[in-house]
Each structure stands twice: as C-alpha cells, then as structure tokens.
PDB file of C-alpha atoms in Angstrom:
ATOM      1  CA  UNK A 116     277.613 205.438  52.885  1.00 77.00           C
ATOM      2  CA  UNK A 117     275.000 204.851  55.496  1.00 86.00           C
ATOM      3  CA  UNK A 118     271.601 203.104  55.632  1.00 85.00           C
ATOM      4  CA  UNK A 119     269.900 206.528  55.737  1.00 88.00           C
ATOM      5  CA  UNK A 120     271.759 207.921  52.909  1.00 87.00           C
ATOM      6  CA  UNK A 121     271.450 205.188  50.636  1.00 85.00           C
ATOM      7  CA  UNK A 122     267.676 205.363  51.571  1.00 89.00           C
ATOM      8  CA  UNK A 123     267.829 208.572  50.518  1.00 89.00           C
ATOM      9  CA  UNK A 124     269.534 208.213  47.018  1.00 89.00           C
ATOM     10  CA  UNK A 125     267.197 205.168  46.278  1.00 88.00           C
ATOM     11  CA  UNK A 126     264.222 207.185  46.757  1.00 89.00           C
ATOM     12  CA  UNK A 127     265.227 210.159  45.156  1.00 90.00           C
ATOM     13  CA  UNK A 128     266.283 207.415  42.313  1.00 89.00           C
ATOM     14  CA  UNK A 129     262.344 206.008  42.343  1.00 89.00           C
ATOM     15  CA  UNK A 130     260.917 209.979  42.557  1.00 90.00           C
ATOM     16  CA  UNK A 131     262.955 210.634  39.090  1.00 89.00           C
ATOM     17  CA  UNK A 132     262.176 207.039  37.589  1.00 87.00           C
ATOM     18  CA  UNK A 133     258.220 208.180  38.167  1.00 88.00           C
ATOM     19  CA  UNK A 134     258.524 211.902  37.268  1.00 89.00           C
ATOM     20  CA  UNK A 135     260.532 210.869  33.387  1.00 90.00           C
ATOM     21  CA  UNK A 136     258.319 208.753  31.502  1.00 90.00           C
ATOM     22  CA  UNK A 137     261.295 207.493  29.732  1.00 90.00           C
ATOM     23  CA  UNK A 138     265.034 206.859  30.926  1.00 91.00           C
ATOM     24  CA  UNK A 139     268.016 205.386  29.502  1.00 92.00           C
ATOM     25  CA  UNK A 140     270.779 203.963  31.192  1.00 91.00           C
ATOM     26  CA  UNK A 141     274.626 204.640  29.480  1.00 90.00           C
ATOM     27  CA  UNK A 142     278.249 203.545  30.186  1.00 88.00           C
ATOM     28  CA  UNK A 143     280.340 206.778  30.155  1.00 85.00           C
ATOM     29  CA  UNK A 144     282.995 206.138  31.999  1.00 84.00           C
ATOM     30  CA  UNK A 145     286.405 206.656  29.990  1.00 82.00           C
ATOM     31  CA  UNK A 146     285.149 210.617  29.343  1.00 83.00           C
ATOM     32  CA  UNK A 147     287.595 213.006  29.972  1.00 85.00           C
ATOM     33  CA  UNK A 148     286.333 215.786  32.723  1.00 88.00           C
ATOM     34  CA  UNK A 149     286.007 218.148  29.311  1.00 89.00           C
ATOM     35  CA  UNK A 150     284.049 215.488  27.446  1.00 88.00           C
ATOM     36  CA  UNK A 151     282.142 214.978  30.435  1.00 88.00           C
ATOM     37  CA  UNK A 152     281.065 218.708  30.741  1.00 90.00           C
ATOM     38  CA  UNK A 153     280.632 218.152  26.986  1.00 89.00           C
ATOM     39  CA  UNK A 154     278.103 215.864  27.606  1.00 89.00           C
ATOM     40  CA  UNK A 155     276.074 217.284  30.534  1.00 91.00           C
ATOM     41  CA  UNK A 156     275.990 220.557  28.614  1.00 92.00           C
ATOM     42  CA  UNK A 157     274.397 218.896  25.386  1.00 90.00           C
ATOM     43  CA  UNK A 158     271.822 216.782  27.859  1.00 89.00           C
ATOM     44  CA  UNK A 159     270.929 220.246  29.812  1.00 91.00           C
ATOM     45  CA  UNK A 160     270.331 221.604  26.121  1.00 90.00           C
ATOM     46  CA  UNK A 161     268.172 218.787  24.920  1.00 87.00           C
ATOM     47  CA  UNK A 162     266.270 218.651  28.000  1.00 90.00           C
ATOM     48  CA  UNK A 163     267.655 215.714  29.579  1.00 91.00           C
ATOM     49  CA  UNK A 164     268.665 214.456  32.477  1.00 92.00           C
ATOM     50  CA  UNK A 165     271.698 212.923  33.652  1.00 91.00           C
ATOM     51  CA  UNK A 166     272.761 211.050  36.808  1.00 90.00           C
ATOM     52  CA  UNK A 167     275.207 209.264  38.322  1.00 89.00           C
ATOM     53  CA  UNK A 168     274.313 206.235  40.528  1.00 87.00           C
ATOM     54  CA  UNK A 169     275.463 203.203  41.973  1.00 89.00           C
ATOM     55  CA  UNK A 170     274.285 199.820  40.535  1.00 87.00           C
ATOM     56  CA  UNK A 171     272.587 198.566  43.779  1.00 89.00           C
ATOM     57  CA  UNK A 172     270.689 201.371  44.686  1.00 89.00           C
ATOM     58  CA  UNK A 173     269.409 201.706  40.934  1.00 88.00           C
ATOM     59  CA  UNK A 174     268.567 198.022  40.893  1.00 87.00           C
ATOM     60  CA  UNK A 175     266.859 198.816  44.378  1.00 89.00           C
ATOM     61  CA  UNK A 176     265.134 201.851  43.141  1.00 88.00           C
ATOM     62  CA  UNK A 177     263.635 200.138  39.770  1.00 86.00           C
ATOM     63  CA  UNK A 178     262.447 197.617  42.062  1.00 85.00           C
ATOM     64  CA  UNK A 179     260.297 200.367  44.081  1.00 85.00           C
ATOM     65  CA  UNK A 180     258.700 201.466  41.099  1.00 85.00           C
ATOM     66  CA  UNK A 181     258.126 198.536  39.505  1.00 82.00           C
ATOM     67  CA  UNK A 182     260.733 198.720  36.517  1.00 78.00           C
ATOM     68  CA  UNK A 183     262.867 195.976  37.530  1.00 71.00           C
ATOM     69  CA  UNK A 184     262.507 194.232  34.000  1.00 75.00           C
ATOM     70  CA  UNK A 185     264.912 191.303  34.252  1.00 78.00           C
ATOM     71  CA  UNK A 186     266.906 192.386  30.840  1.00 78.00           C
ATOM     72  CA  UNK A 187     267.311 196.048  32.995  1.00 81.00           C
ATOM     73  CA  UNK A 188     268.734 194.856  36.199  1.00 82.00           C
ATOM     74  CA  UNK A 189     270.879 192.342  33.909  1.00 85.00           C
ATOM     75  CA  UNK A 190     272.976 195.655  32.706  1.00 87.00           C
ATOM     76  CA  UNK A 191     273.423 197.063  36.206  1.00 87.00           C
ATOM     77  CA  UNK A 192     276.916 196.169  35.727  1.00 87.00           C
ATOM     78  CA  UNK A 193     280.014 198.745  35.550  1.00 85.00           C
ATOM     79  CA  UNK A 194     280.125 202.320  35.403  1.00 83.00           C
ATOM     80  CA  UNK A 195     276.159 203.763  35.144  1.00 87.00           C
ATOM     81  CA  UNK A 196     274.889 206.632  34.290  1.00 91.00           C
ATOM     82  CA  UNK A 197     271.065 207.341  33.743  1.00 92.00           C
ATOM     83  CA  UNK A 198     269.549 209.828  31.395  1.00 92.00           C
ATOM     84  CA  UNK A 199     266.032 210.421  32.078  1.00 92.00           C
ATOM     85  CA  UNK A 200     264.010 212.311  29.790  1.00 91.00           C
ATOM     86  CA  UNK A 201     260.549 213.082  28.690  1.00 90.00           C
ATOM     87  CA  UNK A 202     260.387 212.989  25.323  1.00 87.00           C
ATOM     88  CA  UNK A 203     261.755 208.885  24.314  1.00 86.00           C
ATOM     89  CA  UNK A 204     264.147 209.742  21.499  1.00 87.00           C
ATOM     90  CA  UNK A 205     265.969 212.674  22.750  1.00 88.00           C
ATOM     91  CA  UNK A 206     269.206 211.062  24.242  1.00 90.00           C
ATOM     92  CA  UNK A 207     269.304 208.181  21.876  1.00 90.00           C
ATOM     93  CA  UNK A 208     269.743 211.521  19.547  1.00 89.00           C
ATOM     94  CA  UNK A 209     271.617 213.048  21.802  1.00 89.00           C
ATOM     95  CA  UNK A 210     274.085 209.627  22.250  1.00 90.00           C
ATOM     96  CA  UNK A 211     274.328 209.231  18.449  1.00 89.00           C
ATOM     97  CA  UNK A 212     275.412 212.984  18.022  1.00 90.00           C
ATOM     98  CA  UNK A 213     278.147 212.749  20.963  1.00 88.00           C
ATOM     99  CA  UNK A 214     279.448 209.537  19.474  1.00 86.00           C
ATOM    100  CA  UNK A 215     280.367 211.625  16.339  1.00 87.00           C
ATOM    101  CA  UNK A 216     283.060 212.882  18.233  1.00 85.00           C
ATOM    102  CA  UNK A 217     283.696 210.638  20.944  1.00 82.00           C
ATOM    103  CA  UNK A 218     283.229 206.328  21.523  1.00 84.00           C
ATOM    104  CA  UNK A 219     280.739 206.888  24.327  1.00 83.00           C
ATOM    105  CA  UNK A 220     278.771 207.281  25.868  1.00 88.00           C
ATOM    106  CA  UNK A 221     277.617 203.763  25.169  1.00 88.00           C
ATOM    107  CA  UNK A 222     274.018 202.219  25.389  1.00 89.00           C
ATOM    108  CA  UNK A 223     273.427 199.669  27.878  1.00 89.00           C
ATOM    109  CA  UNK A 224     269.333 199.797  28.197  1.00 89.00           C
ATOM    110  CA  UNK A 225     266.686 202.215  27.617  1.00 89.00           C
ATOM    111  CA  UNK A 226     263.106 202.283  28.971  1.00 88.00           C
ATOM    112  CA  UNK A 227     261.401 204.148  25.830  1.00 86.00           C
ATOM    113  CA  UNK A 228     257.868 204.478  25.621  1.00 82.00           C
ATOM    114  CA  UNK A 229     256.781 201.451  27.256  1.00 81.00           C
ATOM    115  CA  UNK A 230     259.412 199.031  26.486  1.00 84.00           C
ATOM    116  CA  UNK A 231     262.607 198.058  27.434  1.00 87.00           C
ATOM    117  CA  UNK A 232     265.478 197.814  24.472  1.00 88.00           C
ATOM    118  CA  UNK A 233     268.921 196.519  25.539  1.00 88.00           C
ATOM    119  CA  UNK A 234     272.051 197.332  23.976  1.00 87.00           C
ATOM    120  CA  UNK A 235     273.844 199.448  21.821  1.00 87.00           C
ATOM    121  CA  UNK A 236     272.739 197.970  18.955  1.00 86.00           C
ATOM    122  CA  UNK A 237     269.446 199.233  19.588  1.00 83.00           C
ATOM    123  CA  UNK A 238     270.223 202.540  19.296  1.00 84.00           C
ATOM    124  CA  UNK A 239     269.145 203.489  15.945  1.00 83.00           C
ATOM    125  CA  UNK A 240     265.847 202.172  16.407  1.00 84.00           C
ATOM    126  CA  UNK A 241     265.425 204.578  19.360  1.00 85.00           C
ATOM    127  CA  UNK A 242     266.672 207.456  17.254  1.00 82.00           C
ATOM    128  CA  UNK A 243     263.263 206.306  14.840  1.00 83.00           C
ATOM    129  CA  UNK A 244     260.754 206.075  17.581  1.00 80.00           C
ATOM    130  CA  UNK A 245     257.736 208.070  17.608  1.00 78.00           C
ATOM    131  CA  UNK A 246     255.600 209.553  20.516  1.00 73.00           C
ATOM    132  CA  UNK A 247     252.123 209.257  21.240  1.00 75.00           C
ATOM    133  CA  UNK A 248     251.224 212.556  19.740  1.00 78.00           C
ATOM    134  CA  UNK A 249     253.203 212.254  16.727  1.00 79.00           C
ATOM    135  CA  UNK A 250     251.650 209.110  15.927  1.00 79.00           C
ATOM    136  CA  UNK A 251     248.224 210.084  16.015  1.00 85.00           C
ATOM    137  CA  UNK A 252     249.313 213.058  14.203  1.00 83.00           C
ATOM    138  CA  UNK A 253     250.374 210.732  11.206  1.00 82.00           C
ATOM    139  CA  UNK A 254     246.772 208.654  11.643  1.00 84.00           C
ATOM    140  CA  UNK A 255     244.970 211.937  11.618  1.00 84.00           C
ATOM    141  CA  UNK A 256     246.778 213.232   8.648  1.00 80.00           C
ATOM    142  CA  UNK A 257     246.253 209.625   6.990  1.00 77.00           C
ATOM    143  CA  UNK A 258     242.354 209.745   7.866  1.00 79.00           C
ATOM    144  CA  UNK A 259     242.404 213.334   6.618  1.00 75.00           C
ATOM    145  CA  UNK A 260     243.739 212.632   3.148  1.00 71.00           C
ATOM    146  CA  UNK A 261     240.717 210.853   1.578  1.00 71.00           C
ATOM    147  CA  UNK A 262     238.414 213.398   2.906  1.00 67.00           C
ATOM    148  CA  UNK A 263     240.330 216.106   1.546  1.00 69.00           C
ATOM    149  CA  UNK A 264     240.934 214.527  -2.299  1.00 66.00           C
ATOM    150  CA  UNK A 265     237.073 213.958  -2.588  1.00 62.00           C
ATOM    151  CA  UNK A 266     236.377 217.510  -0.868  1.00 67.00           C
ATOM    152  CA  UNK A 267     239.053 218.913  -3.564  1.00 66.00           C
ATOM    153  CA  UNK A 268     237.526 216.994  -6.280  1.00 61.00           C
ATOM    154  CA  UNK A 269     233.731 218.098  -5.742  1.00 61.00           C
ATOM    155  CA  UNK A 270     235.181 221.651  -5.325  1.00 65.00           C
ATOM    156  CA  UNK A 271     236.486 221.586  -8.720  1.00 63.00           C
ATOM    157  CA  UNK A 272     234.050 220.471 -10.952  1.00 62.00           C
ATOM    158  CA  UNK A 273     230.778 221.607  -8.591  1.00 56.00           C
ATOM    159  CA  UNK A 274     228.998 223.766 -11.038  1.00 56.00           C
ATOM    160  CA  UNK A 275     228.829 221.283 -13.211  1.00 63.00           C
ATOM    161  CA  UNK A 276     228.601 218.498 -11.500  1.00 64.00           C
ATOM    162  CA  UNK A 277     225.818 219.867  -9.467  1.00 66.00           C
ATOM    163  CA  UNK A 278     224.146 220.994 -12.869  1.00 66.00           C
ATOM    164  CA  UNK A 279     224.216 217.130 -14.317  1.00 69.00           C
ATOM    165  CA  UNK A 280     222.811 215.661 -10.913  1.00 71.00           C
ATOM    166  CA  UNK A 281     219.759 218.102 -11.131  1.00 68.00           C
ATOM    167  CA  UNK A 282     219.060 217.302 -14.584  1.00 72.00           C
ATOM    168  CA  UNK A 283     219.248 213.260 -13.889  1.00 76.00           C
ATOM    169  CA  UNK A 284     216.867 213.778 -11.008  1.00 72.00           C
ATOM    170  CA  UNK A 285     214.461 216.278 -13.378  1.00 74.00           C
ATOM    171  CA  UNK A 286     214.586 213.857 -15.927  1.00 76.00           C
ATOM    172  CA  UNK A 287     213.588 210.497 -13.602  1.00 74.00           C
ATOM    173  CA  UNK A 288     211.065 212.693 -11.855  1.00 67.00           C
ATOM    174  CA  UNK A 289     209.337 213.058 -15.319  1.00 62.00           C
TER     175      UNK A 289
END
C-alpha cells in the first residue's frame, strides 16, 4: 500500500469516526465467509456499520480526531474490525445476539456515549446503556409523576373538596 492510499483510508477512517457518535471496535477473525455474511447482514439490519481496517491506520486515524484514548490504541492489536453506529447500544446488542450462535465476534473496546469501555467483559453493561433522549425521557416521566397523583387526587374529590375550602374561608371571613 502506498503513502497516498493509506492517506486515503486514514481519512476516510477519521470522516466515519466524526460522522458515528459511537463506535466499537471487535475481533472477528475465525468467522467463516457464511458467518461473516451472517454478521454484516445483521449489522446492515440494525443500522450499523462495519469495517475492516488495519491497526496503524486506525491508531493514526483516532489520533486525527482526537480519540486516541490510551486504553483504545492499547487494543489495536490482531485482527480489527470497527462497528460504528449511532445509536450506543445497538452492536453491543447486536454482538450479544451473534454470540448465541457463534464465539465472536469478540469485544475489544467500545467508544459509547462519551466513554471508552474495554473488554469483553464490558459488554453487558453496554447492552444496559441509555441515550440522551431516553434518559431525559425517564426524568421527565419521574418529574411528571407527582404532578399527575396530586392532579388525579384534586380531580377526584373536587366537588367536595372545593365545597369545604369555601365554607372554611366563609366561616373565618365572619
């Protein structure tokens, strides 16, 4: 490979690091061609992405963007694929669902909403992660809740309640 075509991979490696908010980065290298198709089927499905890239220009590419995280460049080792995706759980989902039938793809690192987890072991935590807009979702509903129980509760008993309050106020007006 040339200097001009690595160029070329490493940028187009940085344009797809800054386009996916979120990208993990997966060992899958003992798949069968089937399995393989398998998997890039199930990731075109889910809405993810999946590449094939070469260590270096990877490491080089994070490094253009500003991703290098020390614990990411520390996997760069071995066979590589990268998933990138915009919404953070989908291929820990998707890994976890593939791994029913298979023993990879295997996690190496994931860049998730923010933060960098390393390892396999870290893959059911990924499957639990929440976006942005599901988590203010869950404080809206929470903030919500009390509103809605004292709403409820004036609704139920208003005529009377309202009837009491007006006689208490006639009667200290008096």
């Amino acid at each position: 490979m040339t200097k001009e075509e690595k160029l070329v991979v490493i940028n187009n490696l940085a344009e797809q690091l800054q386009a996916y908010p979120h990208f993990y980065i997966a060992d899958i290298e003992s798949l069968n061609a089937e399995q393989t198709a398998a998997l890039r089927r199930k990731c075109f499905e889910s809405d993810v992405k999946l590449v094939v890239a070469k260590n270096t220009l990877l490491g080089k590419a994070l490094e253009k963007v500003e991703k290098a995280d020390a614990d990411l460049v520390k996997v760069l080792e071995g066979p590589t694929s990268i998933m990138f995706a915009h919404v953070a759980k989908a291929p820990a989902v998707l890994i976890k669902e593939f791994r029913k039938k298979s023993d990879k793809p295997v996690l190496k690192a994931a860049f998730a909403e923010g933060c960098v987890y390393v390892g396999d072991d870290q893959l059911d935590a990924l499957c639990n992660i929440k976006s942005k807009e599901e988590l203010i979702g869950d404080i809206i509903a929470l903030l919500q809740s009390p509103a809605k129980n004292v709403i409820s509760a004036l609704q139920a008993n208003a005529g009377q309640k309202i009837a009491g309050i007006v006689k208490t106020l006639e009667s200290r007006n008096n």
